[in-house]
Amino acid sequence: MRKVSIFGATGSIGQNTVDLISRAPTEYDVVALTGGANISQLAEDARNTGAQIAVTAYESRLQDLKDALSGSGVEAAAGQAALVEAASRPVDWVMSAIVGSAGLAPGIETLKQGATLALANKETLVCAGPLVLEMAKAHNAQILPVDSEHSAVFQALVGEDIRSVDRVVITASGGAFRDWPIEDLPRATVEQASKHPNWDMGQRITIDSASMFNKALEIIETKEFFDVSPNQIEVVIHPESIVHALVGFQDGALMAHLGVPDMRHAIGYALNWPNRRELPIQKLDLAALGQLRFIAPDEARYPALRLAREVMESGGLSGAVFNAAKERALDLFIQRRIGFLEMTDVVSSVLDRFDGAKGHIDAALTLDNVLQTDHLARHWVDEAVLKRAG
């Protein structure tokens, strides 16, 4: 049996991973499941999968988790230190689906064990790509992409020489406001930004889709994971969300990965790699689909894409600054303290402030520096918002 752990088990990616593993219970020995505030779901999954330990990120919810697991034999723990400890337990395969920079430390701990890291947490490579990839190399660990776009690129490159790649094209749905008049965007509400035109996701990722901050992170992740230059990475709006990514080669060939928007494909590919197995996914009916549309993104509508390119050019800790500022700005938008377009303005101002402070900050790419930079960038966002309000 393969020993597996799922970090971020109660989220969308985590639940789909639990679903796939539960379909073949004799093949997997679940070591750890982690989650956030959804204690009942975490406890139910831990019981059903026979996990050794369940961890909630919130220390204040430890007793609730213990009560929910009473009599099950499943160990309960809470807090960041407990997440890292759970990641240190020997396994063969780990799903990293914790949202945000909180997934970085457990991911690095997993790599230290030499395990395969199925990476759905794009922030890991955005914040510390060179550090994480070097860690994987040093411990003979494998990182497999789970974001649908990066899984698509990974699959398109099977058997190919990365030196023959001319470009990588990542698709984007365009989010909730892709058809809005651009002059209406300053008045966009949290509720409007939280309604995706194609599917149901969590609120934060749905808003990030509307602002295209999620795609900005994915551009940076593409550069880090596949070692391509920023000018080789393109983004196109694809309203049908059927083509997940394309890879163009020097001879003019363009390899596309198509499939219905179901994350179990990318998860299942990472779970079964290097093999393919049958998955409970709807087959794509091209005749019924009829057409596929591709539209160049307007960076006036999606300025986060421009910021991503600036971050790639700057390198170093800029990714950590960008991600932390983005996460904090999103918090403030959800709290209705700033407007939809102000998120990008605030993130841009924090990046400028960091660029001006580089001579006074230890720029070495270490885990401690990434975490300290993350904290600093969030503080700068709050200062910027207070200054704008005053």
Coordinates of C-alpha atoms in Angstrom, one line a residue:
M1 CA 0.0 0.0 0.0
R2 CA 1.2 3.5 -0.8
K3 CA 1.4 5.9 2.2
V4 CA -0.3 9.2 1.4
S5 CA -1.2 12.5 3.1
I6 CA -3.5 15.2 2.1
F7 CA -2.8 18.8 3.2
G8 CA -5.8 21.0 2.7
A9 CA -8.2 18.0 2.7
T10 CA -11.4 19.9 3.3
G11 CA -11.0 22.3 0.3
S12 CA -12.1 21.6 -3.2
I13 CA -8.8 20.0 -4.3
G14 CA -8.5 18.0 -1.1
Q15 CA -12.1 16.7 -1.3
N16 CA -11.5 15.5 -4.9
T17 CA -8.3 13.8 -3.7
V18 CA -10.2 12.1 -0.9
D19 CA -12.8 11.0 -3.4
L20 CA -10.2 9.3 -5.7
I21 CA -8.4 7.6 -2.8
S22 CA -11.6 6.4 -1.3
R23 CA -12.5 4.6 -4.6
A24 CA -9.5 2.3 -4.0
P25 CA -9.2 2.0 -0.3
T26 CA -7.0 -1.2 -0.4
E27 CA -4.3 0.7 -2.3
Y28 CA -3.7 3.6 0.1
D29 CA -2.6 4.0 3.7
V30 CA -3.6 7.5 4.7
V31 CA -1.1 9.0 7.2
A32 CA -2.3 12.6 7.7
L33 CA -5.2 14.8 6.7
T34 CA -5.2 18.5 7.5
G35 CA -7.8 21.2 7.2
G36 CA -9.0 24.5 8.5
A37 CA -12.2 25.4 10.2
N38 CA -14.4 22.7 8.7
I39 CA -13.9 20.3 11.6
S40 CA -16.8 18.0 10.9
Q41 CA -15.6 17.3 7.4
L42 CA -12.0 16.8 8.5
A43 CA -13.1 14.4 11.2
E44 CA -15.4 12.5 8.9
D45 CA -12.8 12.0 6.3
A46 CA -10.2 11.0 8.9
R47 CA -12.5 8.4 10.2
N48 CA -13.5 7.1 6.8
T49 CA -10.0 6.9 5.4
G50 CA -8.4 5.5 8.7
A51 CA -5.9 8.4 8.9
Q52 CA -3.2 8.2 11.5
I53 CA -3.6 12.0 12.4
A54 CA -5.9 14.9 11.6
V55 CA -4.6 18.4 12.0
T56 CA -6.6 21.7 11.9
A57 CA -4.7 24.9 11.2
Y58 CA -6.6 26.6 14.0
E59 CA -5.3 25.9 17.5
S60 CA -8.5 27.2 19.0
R61 CA -10.4 24.4 17.3
L62 CA -8.2 21.5 18.7
Q63 CA -10.8 20.5 21.4
D64 CA -13.5 20.5 18.7
L65 CA -11.4 18.2 16.6
K66 CA -10.6 15.9 19.5
D67 CA -14.4 15.6 20.3
A68 CA -15.2 14.9 16.7
L69 CA -12.6 12.1 16.6
S70 CA -13.4 10.6 20.0
G71 CA -13.2 6.8 19.9
S72 CA -11.8 6.7 16.4
G73 CA -8.2 6.1 17.2
V74 CA -7.2 9.0 15.0
E75 CA -4.7 11.4 16.6
A76 CA -5.8 15.1 16.7
A77 CA -3.5 18.1 16.5
A78 CA -3.6 21.8 15.7
G79 CA -1.5 24.8 14.6
Q80 CA 1.3 25.5 12.2
A81 CA 3.9 23.4 14.1
A82 CA 1.5 20.4 14.0
L83 CA 1.1 20.8 10.2
V84 CA 4.9 20.7 9.8
E85 CA 5.2 17.7 12.1
A86 CA 2.5 15.9 10.1
A87 CA 4.5 16.7 6.9
S88 CA 7.6 15.1 8.5
R89 CA 5.9 11.7 8.8
P90 CA 7.3 9.3 6.1
V91 CA 4.9 8.9 3.1
D92 CA 5.2 8.1 -0.6
W93 CA 2.9 10.8 -1.9
V94 CA 1.5 14.1 -0.5
M95 CA -1.2 16.4 -1.9
S96 CA -0.3 20.0 -1.1
A97 CA -3.6 21.9 -1.3
I98 CA -3.3 24.3 1.6
V99 CA -4.4 27.7 0.3
G100 CA -1.8 30.5 0.3
S101 CA 1.7 30.8 1.7
A102 CA 0.7 28.7 4.7
G103 CA 1.4 25.7 2.4
L104 CA 5.1 26.5 1.9
A105 CA 6.6 25.1 5.1
P106 CA 4.7 21.8 5.1
G107 CA 5.6 21.4 1.4
I108 CA 9.3 21.9 2.1
E109 CA 9.1 19.4 5.0
T110 CA 7.5 16.9 2.7
L111 CA 10.4 17.2 0.2
K112 CA 12.9 16.6 3.0
Q113 CA 11.4 13.2 3.3
G114 CA 12.0 12.4 -0.3
A115 CA 8.3 12.0 -1.0
T116 CA 6.4 12.9 -4.2
L117 CA 4.8 16.3 -3.7
A118 CA 1.6 16.8 -5.8
L119 CA 1.5 20.6 -5.8
A120 CA -1.8 22.3 -6.0
N121 CA -0.5 25.2 -3.8
K122 CA 0.9 27.5 -6.5
E123 CA 2.2 29.9 -3.9
T124 CA 4.9 27.5 -3.0
L125 CA 6.7 28.1 -6.3
V126 CA 5.7 31.7 -6.5
C127 CA 7.2 32.6 -3.1
A128 CA 10.2 30.3 -3.2
G129 CA 10.6 28.5 -6.5
P130 CA 14.4 28.1 -6.7
L131 CA 14.6 27.1 -3.0
V132 CA 11.8 24.5 -3.3
L133 CA 13.2 23.0 -6.6
E134 CA 16.7 22.8 -5.1
M135 CA 15.2 21.1 -2.0
A136 CA 13.5 18.5 -4.2
K137 CA 16.7 17.9 -6.1
A138 CA 18.8 17.6 -2.9
H139 CA 16.4 15.0 -1.4
N140 CA 15.6 13.1 -4.6
A141 CA 12.0 14.1 -4.3
Q142 CA 9.5 14.5 -7.2
I143 CA 7.2 17.5 -7.6
L144 CA 4.2 17.0 -9.8
P145 CA 1.9 19.9 -10.8
V146 CA -1.8 19.7 -10.0
D147 CA -3.0 23.1 -11.2
S148 CA -4.9 22.1 -14.3
E149 CA -2.8 24.5 -16.5
H150 CA 0.5 23.2 -15.2
S151 CA -0.6 19.6 -15.3
A152 CA -1.5 20.2 -18.9
V153 CA 1.9 21.7 -19.8
F154 CA 3.6 18.8 -17.9
Q155 CA 1.6 16.2 -19.9
A156 CA 2.3 18.0 -23.2
L157 CA 6.0 17.9 -22.5
V158 CA 6.2 14.1 -21.9
G159 CA 8.9 12.8 -24.2
E160 CA 9.9 16.3 -25.3
D161 CA 13.1 18.3 -24.9
I162 CA 12.4 21.5 -23.0
R163 CA 15.0 23.2 -25.2
S164 CA 12.7 22.7 -28.2
V165 CA 9.9 24.7 -26.6
D166 CA 9.1 28.1 -28.2
R167 CA 6.2 29.2 -26.0
V168 CA 3.8 28.1 -23.3
V169 CA 0.2 29.3 -23.6
I170 CA -1.9 29.2 -20.4
T171 CA -5.7 29.7 -20.7
A172 CA -8.0 31.7 -18.4
S173 CA -11.7 31.7 -18.1
G174 CA -11.7 35.5 -17.7
G175 CA -13.7 35.3 -14.5
A176 CA -16.9 37.0 -13.4
F177 CA -16.2 40.3 -15.2
R178 CA -14.8 39.2 -18.6
D179 CA -17.9 40.7 -20.4
W180 CA -18.3 43.8 -18.2
P181 CA -17.7 47.3 -19.5
I182 CA -14.3 48.2 -18.1
E183 CA -15.7 51.5 -16.7
D184 CA -18.0 49.5 -14.4
L185 CA -15.2 47.5 -12.7
P186 CA -14.5 50.1 -9.9
R187 CA -18.1 49.5 -8.6
A188 CA -17.9 45.7 -8.7
T189 CA -19.0 44.1 -5.4
V190 CA -17.8 41.2 -3.5
E191 CA -20.9 39.3 -4.3
Q192 CA -20.5 39.9 -8.0
A193 CA -16.9 38.9 -8.0
S194 CA -17.7 35.7 -6.2
K195 CA -19.9 34.3 -9.0
H196 CA -17.8 32.4 -11.6
P197 CA -19.4 32.1 -15.1
N198 CA -18.3 28.5 -15.6
W199 CA -18.2 26.6 -12.3
D200 CA -18.5 26.8 -8.5
M201 CA -15.3 27.3 -6.5
G202 CA -14.4 28.8 -3.2
Q203 CA -14.8 32.5 -2.7
R204 CA -11.2 33.5 -2.7
I205 CA -10.2 31.6 -5.8
T206 CA -13.3 32.8 -7.6
I207 CA -12.4 36.5 -6.8
D208 CA -8.8 35.8 -7.8
S209 CA -10.2 34.5 -11.1
A210 CA -12.2 37.7 -11.6
S211 CA -9.1 39.9 -11.0
M212 CA -6.8 37.5 -12.8
F213 CA -4.5 37.4 -9.8
N214 CA -4.7 33.6 -9.9
K215 CA -3.4 33.6 -13.5
A216 CA -0.7 36.1 -12.5
L217 CA 0.5 33.5 -9.9
E218 CA 0.3 30.8 -12.5
I219 CA 2.5 32.7 -14.9
I220 CA 5.2 32.9 -12.3
E221 CA 4.7 29.3 -11.4
T222 CA 5.1 28.3 -15.0
K223 CA 8.4 30.1 -15.2
E224 CA 9.7 28.4 -12.1
F225 CA 8.5 24.9 -12.7
F226 CA 9.4 24.6 -16.4
D227 CA 12.4 26.9 -16.4
V228 CA 11.2 29.0 -19.4
S229 CA 11.7 32.7 -19.8
P230 CA 9.0 35.2 -19.1
N231 CA 8.7 36.2 -22.7
Q232 CA 7.9 32.6 -23.6
I233 CA 4.7 32.6 -21.5
E234 CA 1.4 33.7 -22.9
V235 CA -2.1 34.0 -21.5
V236 CA -5.3 33.8 -23.5
I237 CA -8.9 34.1 -22.4
H238 CA -10.8 30.9 -23.2
P239 CA -14.4 31.1 -22.1
E240 CA -15.2 27.4 -22.6
S241 CA -12.4 26.3 -20.2
I242 CA -11.8 23.2 -22.2
V243 CA -8.2 23.8 -23.4
H244 CA -6.2 24.0 -20.2
A245 CA -2.8 24.9 -21.8
L246 CA -0.8 24.6 -25.0
V247 CA 2.9 24.1 -25.7
G248 CA 4.4 25.5 -28.9
F249 CA 7.6 24.1 -30.3
Q250 CA 10.3 25.5 -32.5
D251 CA 8.9 23.6 -35.5
G252 CA 5.6 25.4 -35.3
A253 CA 3.7 22.5 -33.7
L254 CA 1.2 23.4 -30.9
M255 CA 0.3 20.6 -28.4
A256 CA -3.0 21.3 -26.6
H257 CA -4.4 19.5 -23.5
L258 CA -8.2 19.3 -23.6
G259 CA -10.7 18.0 -21.1
V260 CA -13.9 18.9 -19.2
P261 CA -13.2 21.2 -16.3
D262 CA -12.8 18.5 -13.6
M263 CA -9.9 18.8 -11.2
R264 CA -9.9 15.0 -10.7
H265 CA -8.1 14.7 -14.0
A266 CA -5.0 16.6 -12.8
I267 CA -5.2 15.1 -9.4
G268 CA -5.6 11.6 -10.8
Y269 CA -2.7 12.1 -13.2
A270 CA -0.4 13.1 -10.3
L271 CA -1.7 10.3 -8.1
N272 CA -1.1 7.6 -10.7
W273 CA 2.0 9.1 -12.4
P274 CA 3.9 7.8 -14.4
N275 CA 0.9 5.6 -15.4
R276 CA -2.6 6.5 -16.4
R277 CA -5.7 4.9 -14.9
E278 CA -9.4 5.2 -15.6
L279 CA -10.9 8.2 -13.8
P280 CA -14.6 9.0 -13.0
I281 CA -14.6 11.9 -15.4
Q282 CA -17.0 12.8 -18.2
K283 CA -15.7 12.3 -21.7
L284 CA -15.4 15.3 -23.9
D285 CA -17.9 15.5 -26.7
L286 CA -16.4 17.8 -29.3
A287 CA -19.3 17.8 -31.7
A288 CA -21.7 18.8 -28.9
L289 CA -19.2 21.5 -27.8
G290 CA -19.3 23.1 -31.2
Q291 CA -16.7 25.8 -30.8
L292 CA -13.7 27.0 -28.8
R293 CA -12.9 30.7 -28.5
F294 CA -9.6 32.4 -27.7
I295 CA -9.3 36.1 -26.9
A296 CA -6.2 38.2 -26.1
P297 CA -6.5 39.5 -22.5
D298 CA -6.7 43.3 -22.1
E299 CA -4.1 44.2 -19.4
A300 CA -6.1 47.4 -18.7
R301 CA -8.9 45.1 -17.5
Y302 CA -6.4 42.6 -15.9
P303 CA -3.4 44.6 -14.6
A304 CA -2.3 41.7 -12.4
L305 CA -0.8 40.1 -15.5
R306 CA 1.6 43.1 -15.9
L307 CA 2.6 42.9 -12.2
A308 CA 3.4 39.2 -12.6
R309 CA 5.8 40.0 -15.4
E310 CA 7.5 42.7 -13.3
V311 CA 7.9 40.1 -10.5
M312 CA 9.5 37.6 -12.8
E313 CA 12.0 40.2 -14.0
S314 CA 12.8 41.2 -10.4
G315 CA 13.2 37.6 -9.1
G316 CA 14.4 36.9 -5.5
L317 CA 11.9 37.6 -2.8
S318 CA 9.6 39.6 -5.2
G319 CA 7.3 36.6 -5.6
A320 CA 6.8 36.4 -1.8
V321 CA 6.0 40.1 -1.7
F322 CA 3.6 39.8 -4.6
N323 CA 1.7 36.8 -3.1
A324 CA 1.5 38.2 0.4
A325 CA 0.3 41.6 -0.8
K326 CA -2.3 39.9 -3.1
E327 CA -3.6 37.7 -0.2
R328 CA -3.9 40.6 2.2
A329 CA -5.5 42.9 -0.5
L330 CA -8.0 40.2 -1.1
D331 CA -8.8 40.0 2.6
L332 CA -9.5 43.7 2.6
F333 CA -11.7 43.6 -0.5
I334 CA -13.8 40.8 1.1
Q335 CA -14.0 42.9 4.2
R336 CA -15.2 45.8 1.9
R337 CA -12.4 48.0 3.0
I338 CA -11.1 48.5 -0.5
G339 CA -12.6 48.3 -4.0
F340 CA -12.1 45.7 -6.6
L341 CA -9.6 47.6 -8.7
E342 CA -7.8 48.9 -5.6
M343 CA -6.5 45.5 -4.9
T344 CA -4.1 45.8 -7.9
D345 CA -3.2 49.4 -7.0
V346 CA -2.3 48.4 -3.4
V347 CA -0.2 45.3 -4.5
S348 CA 1.6 47.5 -7.1
S349 CA 2.5 50.1 -4.4
V350 CA 3.8 47.4 -2.1
L351 CA 6.0 46.0 -4.9
D352 CA 7.4 49.5 -5.5
R353 CA 8.1 49.9 -1.8
F354 CA 9.9 46.6 -1.7
D355 CA 12.0 47.5 -4.7
G356 CA 13.1 50.7 -3.0
A357 CA 14.0 48.9 0.2
K358 CA 16.1 46.1 -1.4
G359 CA 19.3 47.6 -0.1
H360 CA 18.1 47.3 3.4
I361 CA 16.6 43.8 3.3
D362 CA 18.4 40.5 3.4
A363 CA 17.5 39.2 -0.1
A364 CA 18.8 35.6 0.4
L365 CA 16.1 33.2 -0.7
T366 CA 15.7 31.2 2.6
L367 CA 12.5 29.9 4.2
D368 CA 12.9 32.3 7.1
N369 CA 13.4 35.3 4.8
V370 CA 10.4 34.3 2.7
L371 CA 8.2 34.1 5.8
Q372 CA 9.5 37.4 7.2
T373 CA 9.0 39.0 3.8
D374 CA 5.5 37.6 3.7
H375 CA 4.7 39.2 7.1
L376 CA 6.3 42.5 6.1
A377 CA 4.4 42.8 2.8
R378 CA 1.1 42.2 4.6
H379 CA 1.9 45.0 7.0
W380 CA 2.8 47.3 4.1
V381 CA -0.6 46.6 2.5
D382 CA -2.4 47.7 5.7
E383 CA -0.2 50.8 5.9
A384 CA -1.0 51.6 2.2
V385 CA -4.7 51.2 2.8
L386 CA -4.6 53.4 5.8
K387 CA -2.7 56.0 3.9
R388 CA -5.3 55.9 1.0
A389 CA -8.1 56.2 3.5
G390 CA -6.5 59.2 5.3

